[in-house]
Amino acid sequence: MMPFLLWWALGPVASAASPDADLRAVSVCIDDQDVACAQAILTRLGASTSDDPNVLAISALVAFSAGDYPLASDTMKRAVSKGFPDRGGDAALYERTMFATAGWVEAPVGRFRVRYRPGLDALIAPEIGDVLIATDKVVGPLLGEIPPGNTIVELFPDGRSFIAASSLTQDDVQSTGVIALSKWTRLLVTSPRTLGRGYDWRSTLSHEYIHLMVAHDSGNNAPVWLQEGIAKYLEGRWQDPRFLLSAESQAWLAEGLKNKDLVTFEEIRQSIAKIKVFDPDGSINVAASAERAGRAYAQLATLVQFCFSKSDDKVLVHTLAAIKTGKDPEAALASASGFTDFPTLLAAWEAWIRQQPLISRRIAALPTVLDGGNDAALDPSFAKRKDLANKLRLGDLLAEQKRWAAALAEYAQAVDPDMPNAPLLASRVARATASAGNPDAALNLLRASLVDYPDFSPGWRVLGGILSERGIARDAAAAYAHAVSLDPFDITTQAKLRDLYAALGDPRTKQSDAALLMLRRGGEDVEREPIHERSGTYELPRDPAVAEREASSPPPGARIALMGHTAPDFTAATLSGVPITLREQRGKVVVLDFWATWCGPCVSVMPKLSELQQKERARGLVVIGLTDEPAPTVQRFAEINAHKGTLFQQTLAIEDGGARRAYGVSSIPMLVVIGRDGTVANVHIGAGDLSEVMATIDQLLGKAAGGAPE
Amino acid sequence: MNAELARVLERVAALARRERSLLVAASLVRVLALAALALVAAAVVAWANVPRATAASWLTLGGGLGSWFIVGRPLFRAWAAAGDPLRQARLVEAREPALRGRLVTAVTHAEGVRGAESPALLGLVARRAWDLSAAHEPELVHPSKGVRRWGAGAGVVWAVALLAVLLGPGGGGGVWRFWFGGSGALAAVETGETAITGTPARVGDLVLRYVYPDYTGLEPVEVVNSTGEAHAVPGTRVEVVARTASPIDGASLVAYDQAATDATVADGRRISGSFLITVDKGFWKILTHAEGNTEESKHFPIVPEPDLAPEVTAHVSGESGAVIEWPSDKPLPVELSASDDYGLARVVFEVDGREVTPSIRSPQERTRDVADVVQRTPASLGMREGATVQLVVAAWDNDTISGSKVGRSAPLKILVLGRDGVARLDEARRRELLAAMVNALGDFLEETFPPGRSASAYASWGEAVNARYLPLSAFLGSWTSRSSPTRELVPVIAALEDGRTLVRYTQVSFVAESDAAANAESVAAVAAFRASAISGLEIAILHLDALITSAALKELAEKADMLDDASKALSAAAARADVPMGDLLLQLESLSEFLTGVDKALEGVRDETMQDLVSDRTGEIHRLVDEVKASLQANDRPLARTLAARTADRGTQLAQAIHDEIDRRKARAKSGKGGAESAIEMLRKVAEAETKLAQALRIERNKGDTGWRSAVDGLWRRAQDTADSLVVHLTDYRKDMDTTGRRFNEIALADDALSQASALRDAIRARDYQGAAGTSMSTQMSWGGYLDRVTVFSSRTPLTPSARTDAEAITRETVAIGDLLEQLRRRDAQGDPALGVAARSHETEQREIGVQMAAAAAKARQAAQEMTVTPRDLEPALDGAVSRMGSAAEQLHAGDAMQGEGSAEAAARHVRDAIKALEDANSASQQQSDEMSSGGGGGDKQSDKPSGGGDPNEQGDPQHRRFELPEPEEFRTPEQYRDELLRGMEADVPEEYRVLKRRYYDELVHQ
């Protein structure tokens, strides 16, 4: 993927660059994740003093890959100033990354350089290295070689900084729930504390690292579907040699098999990230999309598992090596697995998977909310269904008053049989059931729920609490330990775990004490040198399509509230100070244009309105441009644009904001078409297609002209 | 006469004697008491210096009337009655039921047997009467208790009289002189009262001239023909001029036993002099000297009129509670008034007895009245936050003679709240109210329902439900007593109303202590009411909970803003290479303080996820602050600056994160809005289409004029006229029930009947046969239920004749409507072929609308699931719409245009109800979202009042519904109500029964 990015970034000027071959060599180094190699070539080229925009741009990319963000940012700015087009917005990315990582420190663990913001995240920094070293050790031989040199791992303390440094947009992250990435030879992972419930960050980390390994071993030629299948299959291998398909993956897969709705390989091949399920109204159904993508992952992971079962541990080594040499990935995998072709492999896999025992109940994907959310937002049912969340809340309030029986009655109403089991509800019901004197039932319920949702840390906490109250200390400690493994930053759970360890005489007490001390102090002492200190503010990138849709979509409230109703009167003043009211215009067709001098789309609409005014004045049309900006600003704007002739045939008027409030204007330009009887006939927001507005105006003008009956 | 009979008669005679002697004794005692009362009256009159003639007249009249009514009349009436042997016999019979009329028989046969009566039997009767009455001695039949009581009363009155006479001003002598000492000085002289030395001086033509002290501002006043008694404020100089009856050699004026220095005699008879009135009472007199004799005039009283202390009132505008809760930094509007008879020197506040400077007013000129509204903050008055203090307005008068006197207002008890105290207090109240409601909900959810099968089980359950609402009512009552119900309480009040309806219905529908099985329809209704009450409580709880959360978030956001500001200041300081260490430390302390503020605000946000999220970050910043301090201590300025910049950066990020999260929550609160608006839009289209369909059917109906159509039209018109009339009659009848004080349970039933009748009228107007037939039946049942209830209670509170007539008319109308609808049904069955064809042509259209309705209903249900506020009554409206559209399609298919049109109208109405439900909930969701930014109703109380202006108690709009806490007796069954009344009447009447008792008697009077 990297060469593609690189050459896309270099764009049209690449071919004109004189050190073309060297730059290509740099590109190859980057593909091999060998940053040192790339740096050596650039040094040889004297890139630091070069004025060549392409050299500067690739130097910036190498610096960025090496984790030197100030240098990357400065170099890219220079490249842009020298004419590099920067179509990918890399300059902004480098600067955002620089600001997002200001003051971070770096801890070397083996060949990994773990970077984090000093503070609480220091708690898990050492473990990051441990997981990756274990992955190297266990997974490396299954794939081929491990990447050369050092690998930078960045642990982001919040979603905002993760988005800033990831090249993803806010909208991408919100809709896909991405919490970790492997890119630019680096691993970017969010801290478990950015999610309210934590997550299985170790396996996620290992998963992302496997991507890097696969990219390296395949010469960056492995397709995404294969990368994901391998990563999913091997992500837990660092701690357990067995492959255990998660309950939710089993459920999704089982459902697909049952309903004959497996994700087609065509869909998978295109991109798992682009697998989307749409609601009838055209909007993306995030939960259903996540489930379908999850089914695709499950299919791919089991496919890789099947390949291993049909061959030996070297199946992927052979496959990736073949891919690196340019062989078709599908054929390479089929061949390495002992099949004649890929369709045969797929057919065999499907036959095999249908015979596997799979969990067949419905399980939903846990929602991913970075930097926030409330308790209900942690649960797939309650995140979407506010009515059920309300019942849950009522149950919680009753439980606060220790009205256990009542709380259980209320919780019972929070169940929709058509929805998957809700892990949050299970933990709440279990707590209330145990408090009401039936701990055994509570434990059964909770254990069943945690089979389905093993990553739901609040459930493990409740389980630990109930077991602890029942005096089953060892199991309680195990439950708390699981909760801590998902969310190490929960100080209460850590404290309980520590007490249980101490009571059991467990040697891990010491480790727990240290963690607890760090949490209480708010992190470790700052002793390491920061990687850089250049801080600043940054805006998060938006998906242009989504942003545009939001900006142009009319707020339904304003439209619905105005249409068919009498237009509110207002008072404004023309640029010459003459008062103007809507009431005076009764009997005419009026178009109100809410605009502002700084609003490009507004200004783009104005000539059309001006022309319309000029043309239809005789038929009784009045176009009034309303703004709440200071009169001198508007005056100056009008003078500057006076040469455009037809621009201001309409009346420009200044109002004090009252008209905007009265018409519920939340986005401009907004056009309000008012009939001769003072009734709002149309409302249009944005500068898009005005044909409907024009038709309405024409119709209203026609009525009067023709004297047509109402 | 036989011996037994004679003995019996003798016993009866003894009783009469006993009674008469007691009457005499009682009369004597009453006379004595009356005399003592007269003495008291005489003394009081003397003190009050009432004109003697007037007083004498009243006393005589009073004495005369008192003698007649207290002594004479009772004596005469009782004397004759006491002589009646039959009465004496009855008195004994009353004490001894075993006599069974024997004694009375004996007495009535004092002359012996009559006619064929048996003497032996009479003797036997007399003997039994003698035996049985033997134990009833005259002392027992006529106890002397009454006489003794009168005697004791008379003794007390005498003691009072003597004390009054002796201890009053001037003592007994004074009283004596008032009544018997003459009315003027001259009279006194002429009566020959003796002076201490020799003959009394004969002085007259007294002229007293009062010269008042300066501070009073009064002009001198001259009193000619004075009685000599000097009344004025201390400090007043009294100039006396008198004439002697005969020439004298000299004279002196003595006041307070001191001779006046300025006394002179002119013309040998005209004496003048002056004295100064002091604060003491005393006398003045004139000593005349003639021919070596000294004569002394009568002693004229000197009565100093006290210069009273100022009268002061104070209260806080708009506050009436016993303890006024007020934020320390908000001006307290104290409305005060002070007035004095001569003038005020200054008006001040006193806090816990300590005067607060400066004064509120210190008039430079003589001012008698001050009225003002003074606005001072508790802090400026020196009140400490958290303290409960007494605030008093004290006014000092300008009396320079006897010293300035102070008057004080009644103390205002003020609980001084901290900054934003009212908001905080309201917050605490919200939480308390929430807990009370949660408990009430818990009771509902934990109870066994249905409570049993018998009516009594339901009645008892109603009592239990009532009890669970009482704390809520009490709490709400105490809250709203401070101020008008605020917008946030509207759902709470609605929940209370739901509960009230449930309890009332239960108490009206189920008879306590009845083992009969409860009526099935009532059971179904009470179950529906219970579900509604639970739902109402849930909505109110969620509403309050959302307010509490949003208020907590708002506070968190405010603290985050402060932290952000502090972070920016720290960042700016850290950026300066030459920043003094002290400055850096100062900024650091400031940031640390705001960080602690964030921590505290976070405690109010009851959400573990949010708490985890923020506390993680504050923990880190706290640690960084410590590190900066450590580096400052180590004098490592570069490191301190670096770390300070990092700390500031984290502070800004935390503030940003908090705001982001709040924005997300706001967005989530609004997220259901789009869905709701889309559903509303869909429903609007359906309503429009259905209305158009109904209109089309109406047009078909109006085409042509066949006999069938005319007949049907005529029947509908008659039904409509009768329904209109029924509603008018029922409305009037219902109003009359208020004025005639009918019982609440009757009113509840009549209300129900009225509501059913209104629905019936609407259905008939819409020509909705199906709806009309249903509501006609329920109206008849409801009205019948009311009449049954009135019949049950008729022995206690029968209907007035006019009400009975009205009720009969209403009954006739309900029956008439039923008949008309039956006729319509028959006509409809005959049908009009042309119309039938037209109806069938619309079937497809109706079915298409039905499909659209199903989609819109699904969308509406989905939107309801995503809204933070549950739309009330959406489900029945959607169900009703779908069901009636189905009916309409079937009816049109059958060619029944009349019923099809009605069903279409009804369906359209249900759709409009659904739209309204969604719009209301949408608006409430919007409000919640808005409040997340504006806070949960803290701050200015006024701004929280229901929007739209006007009286918050206005009827109509549910948000403006009149708020009224249920009366306690409204929750009682009639039986319990009576029992409590009777219990209350047995003992001394406790306060809470007084009103009930009066009502009870009122009802007795009505009977």
Short mmCIF file of N, CA and C in Angstrom, two decimals, chain A residues 103 117-121 157-158 160 193-194 196 281 370-375 378 384-387 390-391 393-394 397-398 400-401 403-406 409-410 413 431 461 489-490 521-526 530 533 535 556-557 560, chain B residues 434-435 438-439 441-443 445-446 538 541-542 545 606-610 612-613 616-617 619-620 623-624 627 642-643 646 649-650 653 656-657 660-661 664-665 668-669 671-673 677 681 684 859 864-870:
data_model
loop_
_atom_site.label_atom_id
_atom_site.label_comp_id
_atom_site.label_asym_id
_atom_site.label_seq_id
_atom_site.Cartn_x
_atom_site.Cartn_y
_atom_site.Cartn_z
N GLY A 103 5.15 16.60 23.81
CA GLY A 103 5.45 16.24 25.20
C GLY A 103 5.44 14.75 25.47
N ARG A 117 1.94 9.45 26.09
CA ARG A 117 1.93 10.72 26.81
C ARG A 117 2.23 10.41 28.27
N PRO A 118 3.21 11.09 28.88
CA PRO A 118 3.53 10.75 30.26
C PRO A 118 2.29 10.91 31.12
N GLY A 119 2.13 9.99 31.98
CA GLY A 119 0.93 10.03 32.82
C GLY A 119 0.40 8.63 32.98
N LEU A 120 -0.89 8.51 32.99
CA LEU A 120 -1.51 7.23 33.30
C LEU A 120 -1.14 6.12 32.32
N ASP A 121 -0.94 6.51 31.06
CA ASP A 121 -0.70 5.47 30.06
C ASP A 121 0.62 4.73 30.29
N PRO A 157 -3.81 8.81 24.05
CA PRO A 157 -4.57 8.90 25.32
C PRO A 157 -6.04 9.24 25.10
N ASP A 158 -6.38 9.71 23.92
CA ASP A 158 -7.78 10.03 23.67
C ASP A 158 -8.08 9.90 22.18
N ARG A 160 -9.42 12.00 20.21
CA ARG A 160 -9.14 13.20 19.43
C ARG A 160 -7.73 13.15 18.86
N ARG A 193 -8.39 3.48 28.01
CA ARG A 193 -9.23 4.42 28.78
C ARG A 193 -9.99 5.39 27.88
N THR A 194 -9.70 5.36 26.58
CA THR A 194 -10.49 6.23 25.72
C THR A 194 -11.89 5.67 25.49
N GLY A 196 -15.10 3.85 27.38
CA GLY A 196 -15.63 3.75 28.74
C GLY A 196 -15.50 2.35 29.31
N ASP A 281 -34.30 4.35 4.83
CA ASP A 281 -34.27 5.77 4.47
C ASP A 281 -32.93 6.18 3.86
N LEU A 370 -15.43 6.75 21.55
CA LEU A 370 -14.17 7.29 22.04
C LEU A 370 -14.41 8.56 22.84
N ASP A 371 -13.67 8.71 23.92
CA ASP A 371 -13.68 9.94 24.74
C ASP A 371 -15.03 10.24 25.36
N GLY A 372 -15.85 9.31 25.60
CA GLY A 372 -17.10 9.71 26.24
C GLY A 372 -18.13 8.63 26.25
N GLY A 373 -19.36 9.08 26.17
CA GLY A 373 -20.48 8.15 26.27
C GLY A 373 -20.92 8.01 27.70
N ASN A 374 -22.13 7.55 27.86
CA ASN A 374 -22.59 7.26 29.20
C ASN A 374 -22.73 5.76 29.35
N ASP A 375 -23.19 5.34 30.51
CA ASP A 375 -23.25 3.91 30.76
C ASP A 375 -24.05 3.20 29.67
N LEU A 378 -22.59 2.11 26.32
CA LEU A 378 -21.66 0.99 26.25
C LEU A 378 -22.32 -0.26 25.70
N LYS A 384 -28.87 2.39 21.04
CA LYS A 384 -29.77 2.73 19.94
C LYS A 384 -31.19 2.98 20.41
N ARG A 385 -31.62 2.20 21.40
CA ARG A 385 -33.02 2.27 21.81
C ARG A 385 -33.16 3.10 23.07
N LYS A 386 -33.58 4.35 22.91
CA LYS A 386 -33.69 5.22 24.07
C LYS A 386 -34.83 4.79 24.98
N ASP A 387 -35.85 4.18 24.38
CA ASP A 387 -36.96 3.75 25.23
C ASP A 387 -36.49 2.65 26.18
N ASN A 390 -34.25 4.15 28.77
CA ASN A 390 -35.04 4.81 29.82
C ASN A 390 -35.45 3.81 30.89
N LYS A 391 -35.88 2.63 30.45
CA LYS A 391 -36.28 1.61 31.42
C LYS A 391 -35.08 1.17 32.25
N ARG A 393 -32.55 3.00 32.97
CA ARG A 393 -32.25 4.08 33.90
C ARG A 393 -33.20 4.05 35.10
N LEU A 394 -34.47 3.79 34.81
CA LEU A 394 -35.44 3.71 35.91
C LEU A 394 -35.06 2.57 36.86
N LEU A 397 -32.24 3.72 39.00
CA LEU A 397 -32.67 4.62 40.06
C LEU A 397 -33.34 3.84 41.19
N LEU A 398 -34.10 2.83 40.83
CA LEU A 398 -34.72 2.01 41.87
C LEU A 398 -33.65 1.22 42.63
N GLU A 400 -30.64 2.17 43.11
CA GLU A 400 -29.96 3.12 44.01
C GLU A 400 -30.68 3.21 45.34
N GLN A 401 -32.00 3.08 45.29
CA GLN A 401 -32.80 3.14 46.53
C GLN A 401 -32.94 1.75 47.16
N ARG A 403 -34.34 -0.76 45.99
CA ARG A 403 -35.64 -1.39 45.71
C ARG A 403 -35.39 -2.48 44.66
N TRP A 404 -34.81 -3.55 45.12
CA TRP A 404 -34.30 -4.55 44.17
C TRP A 404 -35.41 -5.17 43.34
N ALA A 405 -36.49 -5.56 44.03
CA ALA A 405 -37.57 -6.23 43.29
C ALA A 405 -38.15 -5.29 42.23
N ALA A 406 -38.32 -4.04 42.63
CA ALA A 406 -38.87 -3.06 41.68
C ALA A 406 -37.88 -2.84 40.54
N ALA A 409 -38.17 -5.54 38.14
CA ALA A 409 -39.39 -5.40 37.33
C ALA A 409 -39.16 -4.39 36.20
N GLU A 410 -38.46 -3.34 36.53
CA GLU A 410 -38.20 -2.30 35.52
C GLU A 410 -37.19 -2.80 34.49
N GLN A 413 -38.58 -4.77 31.76
CA GLN A 413 -39.22 -4.03 30.67
C GLN A 413 -38.20 -3.47 29.69
N ARG A 431 -26.70 -7.83 39.37
CA ARG A 431 -26.43 -7.11 40.62
C ARG A 431 -27.70 -7.05 41.48
N ARG A 461 -16.62 -6.89 36.29
CA ARG A 461 -16.56 -6.22 37.60
C ARG A 461 -17.69 -6.70 38.50
N PHE A 489 -7.39 0.97 33.86
CA PHE A 489 -7.39 2.29 34.49
C PHE A 489 -8.52 2.48 35.50
N ASP A 490 -9.31 1.44 35.72
CA ASP A 490 -10.39 1.57 36.68
C ASP A 490 -9.82 1.33 38.08
N ARG A 521 -1.64 8.30 41.88
CA ARG A 521 -0.79 9.47 41.67
C ARG A 521 -1.04 10.13 40.33
N GLY A 522 -1.79 9.47 39.48
CA GLY A 522 -2.09 10.05 38.17
C GLY A 522 -1.00 9.77 37.17
N GLY A 523 -0.19 8.76 37.41
CA GLY A 523 0.83 8.39 36.41
C GLY A 523 2.21 8.30 37.02
N GLU A 524 3.17 8.06 36.17
CA GLU A 524 4.55 7.91 36.65
C GLU A 524 5.25 9.27 36.68
N ASP A 525 6.39 9.32 37.32
CA ASP A 525 7.20 10.54 37.29
C ASP A 525 7.72 10.75 35.88
N VAL A 526 7.87 12.02 35.53
CA VAL A 526 8.40 12.31 34.19
C VAL A 526 9.91 12.31 34.27
N PRO A 530 11.13 14.17 26.40
CA PRO A 530 10.02 14.17 25.45
C PRO A 530 10.54 14.07 24.02
N GLU A 533 8.46 19.10 21.91
CA GLU A 533 7.57 19.89 22.76
C GLU A 533 6.73 20.88 21.96
N SER A 535 3.79 22.27 20.73
CA SER A 535 2.35 22.06 20.88
C SER A 535 1.57 23.14 20.14
N PRO A 556 -34.74 20.13 9.41
CA PRO A 556 -36.14 19.84 9.14
C PRO A 556 -37.07 20.69 9.99
N GLY A 557 -36.57 21.05 11.19
CA GLY A 557 -37.43 21.82 12.09
C GLY A 557 -37.88 23.12 11.46
N ILE A 560 -40.29 22.55 8.47
CA ILE A 560 -41.62 22.10 8.85
C ILE A 560 -42.36 23.20 9.60
N LEU B 434 -37.03 13.32 43.45
CA LEU B 434 -36.77 12.15 42.61
C LEU B 434 -36.79 10.89 43.47
N ALA B 435 -36.14 10.96 44.62
CA ALA B 435 -36.10 9.78 45.50
C ALA B 435 -37.52 9.42 45.94
N VAL B 438 -39.24 7.80 43.05
CA VAL B 438 -38.70 6.46 42.79
C VAL B 438 -39.28 5.46 43.80
N ASN B 439 -39.41 5.90 45.03
CA ASN B 439 -40.00 5.02 46.03
C ASN B 439 -41.45 4.71 45.73
N LEU B 441 -42.79 4.67 42.81
CA LEU B 441 -42.76 3.74 41.68
C LEU B 441 -42.40 2.34 42.16
N GLY B 442 -41.42 2.30 43.06
CA GLY B 442 -41.00 1.01 43.61
C GLY B 442 -42.17 0.30 44.28
N ASP B 443 -42.97 1.05 45.01
CA ASP B 443 -44.14 0.44 45.67
C ASP B 443 -45.07 -0.18 44.64
N LEU B 445 -44.31 -1.26 41.68
CA LEU B 445 -43.72 -2.40 40.99
C LEU B 445 -43.56 -3.61 41.90
N GLU B 446 -43.45 -3.35 43.19
CA GLU B 446 -43.21 -4.47 44.10
C GLU B 446 -44.49 -5.06 44.66
N GLU B 538 -43.00 7.19 35.84
CA GLU B 538 -41.75 6.92 35.12
C GLU B 538 -41.33 8.13 34.29
N ILE B 541 -40.06 10.79 36.59
CA ILE B 541 -38.74 10.43 37.14
C ILE B 541 -37.65 10.68 36.09
N LEU B 542 -37.91 10.21 34.90
CA LEU B 542 -36.91 10.39 33.84
C LEU B 542 -36.69 11.86 33.55
N ASP B 545 -34.69 13.27 36.39
CA ASP B 545 -33.34 12.70 36.32
C ASP B 545 -32.53 13.40 35.23
N ARG B 606 -23.98 11.53 37.73
CA ARG B 606 -24.11 10.15 38.19
C ARG B 606 -23.98 9.18 37.01
N ASP B 607 -22.79 9.13 36.51
CA ASP B 607 -22.56 8.24 35.37
C ASP B 607 -21.12 7.76 35.46
N GLU B 608 -20.96 6.47 35.69
CA GLU B 608 -19.63 5.94 35.94
C GLU B 608 -18.70 6.17 34.76
N THR B 609 -19.23 6.03 33.58
CA THR B 609 -18.39 6.17 32.40
C THR B 609 -17.81 7.57 32.31
N MET B 610 -18.68 8.54 32.51
CA MET B 610 -18.23 9.94 32.46
C MET B 610 -17.24 10.20 33.59
N ASP B 612 -15.27 8.10 35.08
CA ASP B 612 -13.99 7.47 34.78
C ASP B 612 -13.19 8.31 33.79
N LEU B 613 -13.92 8.73 32.78
CA LEU B 613 -13.28 9.47 31.70
C LEU B 613 -12.59 10.74 32.21
N ASP B 616 -9.76 10.18 35.17
CA ASP B 616 -8.46 9.77 34.63
C ASP B 616 -7.61 10.99 34.27
N ARG B 617 -8.28 11.91 33.59
CA ARG B 617 -7.53 13.06 33.09
C ARG B 617 -7.19 14.05 34.20
N GLY B 619 -6.64 13.28 37.20
CA GLY B 619 -5.57 12.64 37.97
C GLY B 619 -4.21 12.97 37.38
N GLU B 620 -4.15 12.90 36.08
CA GLU B 620 -2.87 13.20 35.42
C GLU B 620 -2.47 14.65 35.63
N ARG B 623 -1.12 15.36 39.01
CA ARG B 623 0.27 14.90 39.16
C ARG B 623 1.25 15.88 38.50
N LEU B 624 0.84 16.39 37.34
CA LEU B 624 1.72 17.34 36.66
C LEU B 624 1.89 18.61 37.48
N GLU B 627 4.41 18.08 39.97
CA GLU B 627 5.76 18.06 39.40
C GLU B 627 6.26 19.47 39.11
N THR B 642 8.53 24.19 31.17
CA THR B 642 8.14 23.11 30.24
C THR B 642 6.95 22.33 30.79
N LEU B 643 7.10 21.95 32.06
CA LEU B 643 6.02 21.16 32.66
C LEU B 643 4.75 21.97 32.81
N ARG B 646 2.99 22.00 29.64
CA ARG B 646 2.35 20.71 29.41
C ARG B 646 1.07 20.61 30.25
N ASP B 649 -1.57 22.59 28.70
CA ASP B 649 -2.06 21.90 27.52
C ASP B 649 -3.08 20.82 27.90
N ARG B 650 -2.76 20.09 28.96
CA ARG B 650 -3.68 19.05 29.42
C ARG B 650 -4.99 19.65 29.93
N GLN B 653 -7.03 20.50 27.04
CA GLN B 653 -7.57 19.29 26.41
C GLN B 653 -8.72 18.71 27.23
N GLN B 656 -11.74 20.75 26.69
CA GLN B 656 -12.26 20.43 25.36
C GLN B 656 -13.00 19.09 25.37
N ALA B 657 -12.41 18.11 26.05
CA ALA B 657 -13.03 16.78 26.10
C ALA B 657 -14.39 16.84 26.79
N ASP B 660 -16.78 18.42 24.42
CA ASP B 660 -17.10 17.49 23.33
C ASP B 660 -18.15 16.49 23.79
N GLU B 661 -17.93 15.96 25.00
CA GLU B 661 -18.86 14.95 25.51
C GLU B 661 -20.25 15.55 25.71
N ARG B 664 -21.88 15.89 22.49
CA ARG B 664 -22.36 14.60 21.99
C ARG B 664 -23.68 14.23 22.66
N ARG B 665 -23.74 14.51 23.96
CA ARG B 665 -24.98 14.17 24.67
C ARG B 665 -26.14 15.01 24.15
N ARG B 668 -27.19 13.53 21.05
CA ARG B 668 -27.97 12.30 21.25
C ARG B 668 -29.39 12.63 21.69
N ALA B 669 -29.48 13.66 22.59
CA ALA B 669 -30.81 14.04 23.06
C ALA B 669 -31.67 14.50 21.90
N SER B 671 -31.23 13.43 18.83
CA SER B 671 -31.17 12.51 17.69
C SER B 671 -32.53 11.93 17.33
N GLY B 672 -33.38 11.78 18.34
CA GLY B 672 -34.70 11.24 18.04
C GLY B 672 -35.57 12.23 17.30
N LYS B 673 -35.10 13.49 17.29
CA LYS B 673 -35.92 14.57 16.75
C LYS B 673 -36.17 14.38 15.25
N GLU B 677 -39.74 13.98 13.48
CA GLU B 677 -40.26 14.92 12.49
C GLU B 677 -40.62 14.21 11.20
N GLU B 681 -44.30 14.01 9.69
CA GLU B 681 -44.58 14.36 8.29
C GLU B 681 -45.38 13.26 7.60
N ARG B 684 -48.87 13.24 8.94
CA ARG B 684 -49.64 14.38 8.42
C ARG B 684 -50.23 14.04 7.04
N LYS B 859 -42.91 3.86 11.63
CA LYS B 859 -41.92 4.94 11.75
C LYS B 859 -42.10 5.68 13.07
N ALA B 864 -40.40 6.87 18.46
CA ALA B 864 -40.70 6.91 19.90
C ALA B 864 -39.62 6.18 20.67
N GLN B 865 -39.10 5.10 20.09
CA GLN B 865 -38.04 4.36 20.77
C GLN B 865 -36.76 5.17 20.87
N GLU B 866 -36.57 6.07 19.94
CA GLU B 866 -35.32 6.83 19.92
C GLU B 866 -35.42 8.16 20.63
N MET B 867 -36.61 8.46 21.15
CA MET B 867 -36.77 9.77 21.79
C MET B 867 -36.47 9.64 23.28
N THR B 868 -35.89 10.71 23.83
CA THR B 868 -35.57 10.66 25.25
C THR B 868 -36.83 10.78 26.10
N VAL B 869 -37.87 11.37 25.54
CA VAL B 869 -39.13 11.47 26.27
C VAL B 869 -40.15 10.59 25.56
N THR B 870 -40.76 9.71 26.32
CA THR B 870 -41.72 8.79 25.72
C THR B 870 -43.01 9.53 25.37
#
